[in-house]
Coordinates of C-alpha atoms and ligand atoms in Angstrom, one line a residue:
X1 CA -1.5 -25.6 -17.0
X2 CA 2.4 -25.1 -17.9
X3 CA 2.8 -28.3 -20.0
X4 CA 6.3 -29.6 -21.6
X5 CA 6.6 -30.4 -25.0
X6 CA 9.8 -32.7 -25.8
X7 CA 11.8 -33.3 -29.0
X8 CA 13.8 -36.7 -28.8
X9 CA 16.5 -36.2 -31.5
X10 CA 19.7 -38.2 -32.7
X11 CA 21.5 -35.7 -33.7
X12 CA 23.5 -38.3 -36.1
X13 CA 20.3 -39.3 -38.4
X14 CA 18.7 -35.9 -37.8
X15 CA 15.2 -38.0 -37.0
X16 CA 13.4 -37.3 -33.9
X17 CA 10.3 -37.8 -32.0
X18 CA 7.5 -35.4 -30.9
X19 CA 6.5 -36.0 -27.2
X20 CA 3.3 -34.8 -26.5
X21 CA 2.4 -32.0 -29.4
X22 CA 0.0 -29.4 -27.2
X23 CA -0.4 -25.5 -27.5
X24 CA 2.8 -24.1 -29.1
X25 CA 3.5 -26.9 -31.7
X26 CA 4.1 -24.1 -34.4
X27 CA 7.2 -23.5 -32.5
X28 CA 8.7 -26.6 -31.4
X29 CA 8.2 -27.1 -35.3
X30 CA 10.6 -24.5 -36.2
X31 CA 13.1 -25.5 -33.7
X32 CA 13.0 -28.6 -34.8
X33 CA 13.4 -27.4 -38.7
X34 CA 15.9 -24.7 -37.4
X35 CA 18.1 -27.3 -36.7
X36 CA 17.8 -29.2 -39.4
X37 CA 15.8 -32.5 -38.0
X38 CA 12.8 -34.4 -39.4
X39 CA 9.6 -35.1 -36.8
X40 CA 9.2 -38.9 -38.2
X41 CA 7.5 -40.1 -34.8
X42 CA 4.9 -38.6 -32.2
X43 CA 5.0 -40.2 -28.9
X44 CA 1.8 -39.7 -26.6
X45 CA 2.0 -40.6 -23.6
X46 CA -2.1 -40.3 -22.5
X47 CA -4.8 -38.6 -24.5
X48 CA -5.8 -35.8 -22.7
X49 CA -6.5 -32.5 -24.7
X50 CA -3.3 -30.9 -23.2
X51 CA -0.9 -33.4 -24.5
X52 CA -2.8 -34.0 -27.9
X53 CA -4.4 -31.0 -29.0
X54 CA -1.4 -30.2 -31.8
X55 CA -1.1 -34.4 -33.1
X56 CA -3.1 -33.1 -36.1
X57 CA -0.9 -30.1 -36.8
X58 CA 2.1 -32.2 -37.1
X59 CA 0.8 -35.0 -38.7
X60 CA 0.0 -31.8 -41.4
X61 CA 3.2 -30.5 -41.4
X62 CA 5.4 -33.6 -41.3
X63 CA 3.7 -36.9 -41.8
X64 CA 4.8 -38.5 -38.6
X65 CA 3.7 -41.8 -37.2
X66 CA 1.3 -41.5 -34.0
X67 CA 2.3 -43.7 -31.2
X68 CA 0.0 -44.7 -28.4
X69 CA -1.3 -47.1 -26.0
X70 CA -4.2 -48.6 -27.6
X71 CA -6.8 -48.2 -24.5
X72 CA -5.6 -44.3 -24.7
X73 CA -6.6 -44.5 -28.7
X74 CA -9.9 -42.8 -28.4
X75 CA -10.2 -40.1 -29.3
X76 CA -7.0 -39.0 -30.6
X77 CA -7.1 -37.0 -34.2
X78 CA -4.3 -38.1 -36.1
X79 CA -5.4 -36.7 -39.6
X80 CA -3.4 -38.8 -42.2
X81 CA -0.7 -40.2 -40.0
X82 CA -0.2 -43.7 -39.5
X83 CA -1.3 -44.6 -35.8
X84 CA 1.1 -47.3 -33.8
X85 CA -0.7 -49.2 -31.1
X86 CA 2.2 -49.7 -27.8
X87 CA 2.0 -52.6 -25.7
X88 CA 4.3 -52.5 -22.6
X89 CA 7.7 -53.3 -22.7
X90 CA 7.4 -52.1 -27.0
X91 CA 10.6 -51.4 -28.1
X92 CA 10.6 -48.4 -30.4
X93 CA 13.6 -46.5 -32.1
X94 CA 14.2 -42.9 -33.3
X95 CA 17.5 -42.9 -35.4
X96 CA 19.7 -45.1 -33.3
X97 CA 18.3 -44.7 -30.5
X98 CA 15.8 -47.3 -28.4
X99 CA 13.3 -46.2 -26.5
X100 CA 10.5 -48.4 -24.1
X101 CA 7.3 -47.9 -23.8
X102 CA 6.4 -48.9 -20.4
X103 CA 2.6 -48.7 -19.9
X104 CA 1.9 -47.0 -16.7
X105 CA -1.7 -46.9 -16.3
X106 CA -3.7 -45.3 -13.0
X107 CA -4.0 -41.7 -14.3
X108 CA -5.5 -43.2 -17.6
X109 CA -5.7 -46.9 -18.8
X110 CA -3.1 -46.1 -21.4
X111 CA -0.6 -43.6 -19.9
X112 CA 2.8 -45.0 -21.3
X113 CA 6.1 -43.3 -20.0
X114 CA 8.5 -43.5 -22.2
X115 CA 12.6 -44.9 -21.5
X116 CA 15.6 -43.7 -24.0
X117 CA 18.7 -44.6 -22.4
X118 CA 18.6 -42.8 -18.7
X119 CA 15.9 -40.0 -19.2
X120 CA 11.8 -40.8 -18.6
X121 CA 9.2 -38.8 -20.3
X122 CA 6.1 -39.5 -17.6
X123 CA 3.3 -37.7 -18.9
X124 CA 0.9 -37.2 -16.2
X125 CA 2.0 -40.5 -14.6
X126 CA 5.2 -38.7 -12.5
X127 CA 5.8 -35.1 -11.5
X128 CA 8.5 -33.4 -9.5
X129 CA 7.0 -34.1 -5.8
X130 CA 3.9 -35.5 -7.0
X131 CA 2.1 -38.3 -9.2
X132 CA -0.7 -37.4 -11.6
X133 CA -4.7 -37.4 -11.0
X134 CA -6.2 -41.0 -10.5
X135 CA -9.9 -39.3 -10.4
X136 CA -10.4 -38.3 -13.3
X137 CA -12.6 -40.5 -16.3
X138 CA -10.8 -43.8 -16.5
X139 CA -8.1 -42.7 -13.1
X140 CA -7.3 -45.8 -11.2
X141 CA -5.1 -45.1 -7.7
X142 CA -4.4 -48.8 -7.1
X143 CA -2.8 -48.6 -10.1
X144 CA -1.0 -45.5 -10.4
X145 CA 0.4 -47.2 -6.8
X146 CA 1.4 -50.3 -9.1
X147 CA 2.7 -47.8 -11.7
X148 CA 4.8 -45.8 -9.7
X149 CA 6.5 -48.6 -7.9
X150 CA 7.5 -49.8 -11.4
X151 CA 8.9 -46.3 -12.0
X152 CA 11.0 -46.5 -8.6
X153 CA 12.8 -50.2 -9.9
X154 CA 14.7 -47.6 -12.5
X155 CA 18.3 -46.7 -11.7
X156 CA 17.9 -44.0 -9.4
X157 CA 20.2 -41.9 -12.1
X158 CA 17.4 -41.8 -14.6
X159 CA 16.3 -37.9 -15.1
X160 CA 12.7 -37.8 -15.0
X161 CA 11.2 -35.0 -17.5
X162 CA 7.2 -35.0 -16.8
X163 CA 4.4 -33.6 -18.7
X164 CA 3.8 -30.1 -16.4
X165 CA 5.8 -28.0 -14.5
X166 CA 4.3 -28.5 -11.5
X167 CA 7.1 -29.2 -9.2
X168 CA 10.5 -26.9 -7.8
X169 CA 12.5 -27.5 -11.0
X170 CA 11.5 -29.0 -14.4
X171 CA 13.4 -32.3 -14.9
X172 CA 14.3 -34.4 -12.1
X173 CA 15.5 -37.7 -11.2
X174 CA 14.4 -41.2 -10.1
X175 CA 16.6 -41.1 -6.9
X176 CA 15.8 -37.7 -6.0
X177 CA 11.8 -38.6 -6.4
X178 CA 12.4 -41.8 -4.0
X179 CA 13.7 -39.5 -1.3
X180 CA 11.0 -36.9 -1.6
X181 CA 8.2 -37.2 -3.6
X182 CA 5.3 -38.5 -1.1
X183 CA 3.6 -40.5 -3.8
X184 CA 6.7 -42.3 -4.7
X185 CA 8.5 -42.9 -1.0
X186 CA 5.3 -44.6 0.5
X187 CA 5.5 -48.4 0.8
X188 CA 1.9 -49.8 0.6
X189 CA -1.1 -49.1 -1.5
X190 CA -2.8 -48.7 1.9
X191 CA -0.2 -45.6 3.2
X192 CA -0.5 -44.0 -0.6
X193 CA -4.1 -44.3 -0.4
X194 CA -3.5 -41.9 2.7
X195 CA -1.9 -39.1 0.9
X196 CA -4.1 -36.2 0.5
Ligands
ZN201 ZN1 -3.7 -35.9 -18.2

């Protein structure tokens, strides 16, 4: 499955954000402790069992705040943690930084990539040379086709880091995706309905 968990982290304020908690969370945990920074935020960016199974581990061990999409609320565990319901466009920070949320739904109606300054964290929405699954429950190709169009508008500088290592390298960009990820370089819903 080779999922990425990501720590988002001023390191001014010492705060950061949890993208994603699955599998190892024990040890992104430490790091984070190691170096001396709080988890105050978990961001999710869908609620499949791979990117959710450690939310009520943290939650445990740190009492963050659980941020998702509210039609990806069900049927995330978040023990005693506060959930956050994101809308598109949601503004969130984590010390000083801002991040979007920008809801990106077609691999689930809630899949929410999240912006902070030039890096993307896509979830299952973008991989390196692909997008993510649009038949699974709640999958929707027409728009993941929407979705990813809205994900090509970024400056082509913005470094991509997606939810599995499925791709040639781990983290990637916008501009390098337009030029050759299939899914992102078609033009028409018709032409990426065509991709196999
Ligand atoms: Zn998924």
């Amino acid at each position: 499955m080779k999922n990425f968990n990501y720590l988002i982290g001023d390191p001014e304020t010492k705060e950061c954000a949890y993208v994603d908690p699955a599998w190892e969370v024990d040890r992104l945990l430490k790091m984070a402790k190691a170096d001396g920074y709080q988890v105050k935020k978990i961001f999710l960016t869908h609620n499949h069992f791979d990117h959710v199974d450690g939310v009520e581990e943290v939650v445990q061990e740190t009492g963050a705040e659980v941020y998702i999409h509210s039609l990806d609320e069900q049927p995330i565990k978040k023990g005693k943690g506060r959930l956050v319901q994101l809308s598109d466009g949601m503004e969130i920070t984590i010390g000083s930084f801002r991040v979007t949320a920008l809801n990106t739904p077609g691999h689930t109606p809630g899949s929410t990539c999240y912006l902070v300054q030039q890096h993307l964290f896509t979830g299952d929405t973008l991989f390196q040379g692909n997008c993510g699954r649009c038949d699974l429950p709640g999958g929707d190709p027409k728009a993941m086709f929407r979705s990813l169009q809205k994900l090509a508008n970024l400056d082509p500088e913005t470094k991509v880091y997606p939810g599995h290592d499925y791709g040639l390298m781990p983290i990637t960009t916008i501009g390098y995706e337009k030029e050759h990820n299939p899914t992102l370089k078609v033009g028409s819903l018709a032409d990426f309905d065509q991709i196999p």
